[in-house]
Coordinates of N, CA and C in Angstrom, one line a residue:
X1030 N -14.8 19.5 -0.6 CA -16.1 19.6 -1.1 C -16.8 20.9 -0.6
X1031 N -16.4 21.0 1.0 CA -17.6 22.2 1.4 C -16.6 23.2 0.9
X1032 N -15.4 23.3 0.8 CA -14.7 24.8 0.0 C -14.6 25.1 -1.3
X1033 N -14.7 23.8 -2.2 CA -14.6 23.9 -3.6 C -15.9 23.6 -4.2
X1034 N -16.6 23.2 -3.8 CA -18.0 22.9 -4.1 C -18.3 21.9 -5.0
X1035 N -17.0 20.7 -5.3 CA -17.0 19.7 -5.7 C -17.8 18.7 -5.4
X1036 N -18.6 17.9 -6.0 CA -18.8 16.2 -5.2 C -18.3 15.7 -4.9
X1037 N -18.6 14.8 -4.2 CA -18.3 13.7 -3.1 C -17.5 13.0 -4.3
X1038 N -16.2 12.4 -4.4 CA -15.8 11.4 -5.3 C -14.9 10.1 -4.4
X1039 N -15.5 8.9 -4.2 CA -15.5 8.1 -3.6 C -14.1 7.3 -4.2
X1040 N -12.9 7.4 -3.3 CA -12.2 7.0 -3.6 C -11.3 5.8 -4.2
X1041 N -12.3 4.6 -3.4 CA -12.2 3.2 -3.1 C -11.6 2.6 -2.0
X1042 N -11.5 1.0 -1.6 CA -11.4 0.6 -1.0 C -9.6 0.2 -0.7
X1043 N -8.6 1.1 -1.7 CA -7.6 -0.2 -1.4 C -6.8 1.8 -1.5
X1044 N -7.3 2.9 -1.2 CA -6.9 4.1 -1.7 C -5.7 4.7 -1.1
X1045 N -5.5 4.7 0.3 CA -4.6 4.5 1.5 C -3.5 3.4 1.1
X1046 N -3.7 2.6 0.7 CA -3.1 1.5 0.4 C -1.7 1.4 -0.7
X1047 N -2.8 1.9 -1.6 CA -1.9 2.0 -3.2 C -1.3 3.7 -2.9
X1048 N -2.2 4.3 -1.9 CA -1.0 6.1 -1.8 C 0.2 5.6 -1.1
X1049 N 0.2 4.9 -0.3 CA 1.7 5.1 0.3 C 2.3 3.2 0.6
X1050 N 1.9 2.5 -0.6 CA 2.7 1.2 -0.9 C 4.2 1.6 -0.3
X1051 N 4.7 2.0 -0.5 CA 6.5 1.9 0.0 C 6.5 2.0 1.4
X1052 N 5.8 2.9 2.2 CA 6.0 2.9 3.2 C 4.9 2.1 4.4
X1053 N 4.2 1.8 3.5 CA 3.6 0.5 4.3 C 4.6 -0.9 4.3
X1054 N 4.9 -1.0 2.8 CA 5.8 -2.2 3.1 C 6.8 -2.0 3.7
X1055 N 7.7 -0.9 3.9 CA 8.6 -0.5 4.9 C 8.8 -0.6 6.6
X1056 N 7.4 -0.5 7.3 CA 6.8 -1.0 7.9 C 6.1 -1.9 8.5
X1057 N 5.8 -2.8 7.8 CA 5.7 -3.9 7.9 C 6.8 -4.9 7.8
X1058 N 7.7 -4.9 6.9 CA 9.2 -5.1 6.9 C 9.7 -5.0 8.5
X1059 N 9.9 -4.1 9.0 CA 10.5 -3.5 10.0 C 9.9 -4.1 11.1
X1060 N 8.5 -4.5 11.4 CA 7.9 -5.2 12.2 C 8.2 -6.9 12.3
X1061 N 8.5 -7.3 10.9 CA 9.0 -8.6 10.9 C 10.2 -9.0 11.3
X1062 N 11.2 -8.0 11.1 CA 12.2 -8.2 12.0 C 12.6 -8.2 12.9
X1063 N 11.4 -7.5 13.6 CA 11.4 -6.9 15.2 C 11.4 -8.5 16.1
X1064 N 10.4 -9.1 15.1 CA 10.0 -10.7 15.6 C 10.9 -11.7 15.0
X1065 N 11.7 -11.4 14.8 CA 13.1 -12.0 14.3 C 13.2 -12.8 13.1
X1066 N 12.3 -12.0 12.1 CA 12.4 -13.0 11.1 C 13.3 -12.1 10.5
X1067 N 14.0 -12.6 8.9 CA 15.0 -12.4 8.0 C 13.9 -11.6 7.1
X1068 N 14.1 -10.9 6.3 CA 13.0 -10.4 5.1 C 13.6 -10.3 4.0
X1069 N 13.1 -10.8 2.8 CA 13.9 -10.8 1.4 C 12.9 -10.4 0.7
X1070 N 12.4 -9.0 -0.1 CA 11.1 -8.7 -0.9 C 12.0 -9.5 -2.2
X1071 N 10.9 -9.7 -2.7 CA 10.5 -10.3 -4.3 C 9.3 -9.5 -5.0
X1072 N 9.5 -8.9 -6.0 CA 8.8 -9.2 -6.8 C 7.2 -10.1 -7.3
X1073 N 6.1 -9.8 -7.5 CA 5.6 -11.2 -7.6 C 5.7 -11.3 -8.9
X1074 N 5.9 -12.3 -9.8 CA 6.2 -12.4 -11.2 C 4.8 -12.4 -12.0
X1075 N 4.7 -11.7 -13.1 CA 3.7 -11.4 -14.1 C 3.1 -13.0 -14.4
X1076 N 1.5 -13.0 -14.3 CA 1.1 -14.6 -14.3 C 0.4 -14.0 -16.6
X1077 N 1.6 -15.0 -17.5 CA 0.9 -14.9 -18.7 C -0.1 -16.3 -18.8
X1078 N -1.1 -15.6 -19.7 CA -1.9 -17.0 -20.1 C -1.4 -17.3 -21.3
X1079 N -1.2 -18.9 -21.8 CA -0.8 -19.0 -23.2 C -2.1 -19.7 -23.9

């Protein structure tokens, strides 16, 4: 902002989140194990309305 003289553009709340999805869940994965669970990711399946 102060170098380009851009506005402020407010990211959102989940921004951190959705930038580095793989490596969060990689991490948290890794922590689950630590506590000796098994981990199997899935998918969550598309919910259609009929």
């Amino acid at each position: 902002m102060v170098k380009t003289g851009e506005p402020y553009h407010e990211k959102g709340v989940d921004y951190f989140t959705t930038l580095n999805k793989q490596k969060i869940q990689q991490r948290l994965v890794r922590q689950l194990e630590r506590l000796g669970n098994t981990v199997i990711l899935q998918p969550k399946a598309e919910m259609t309305l009929v």
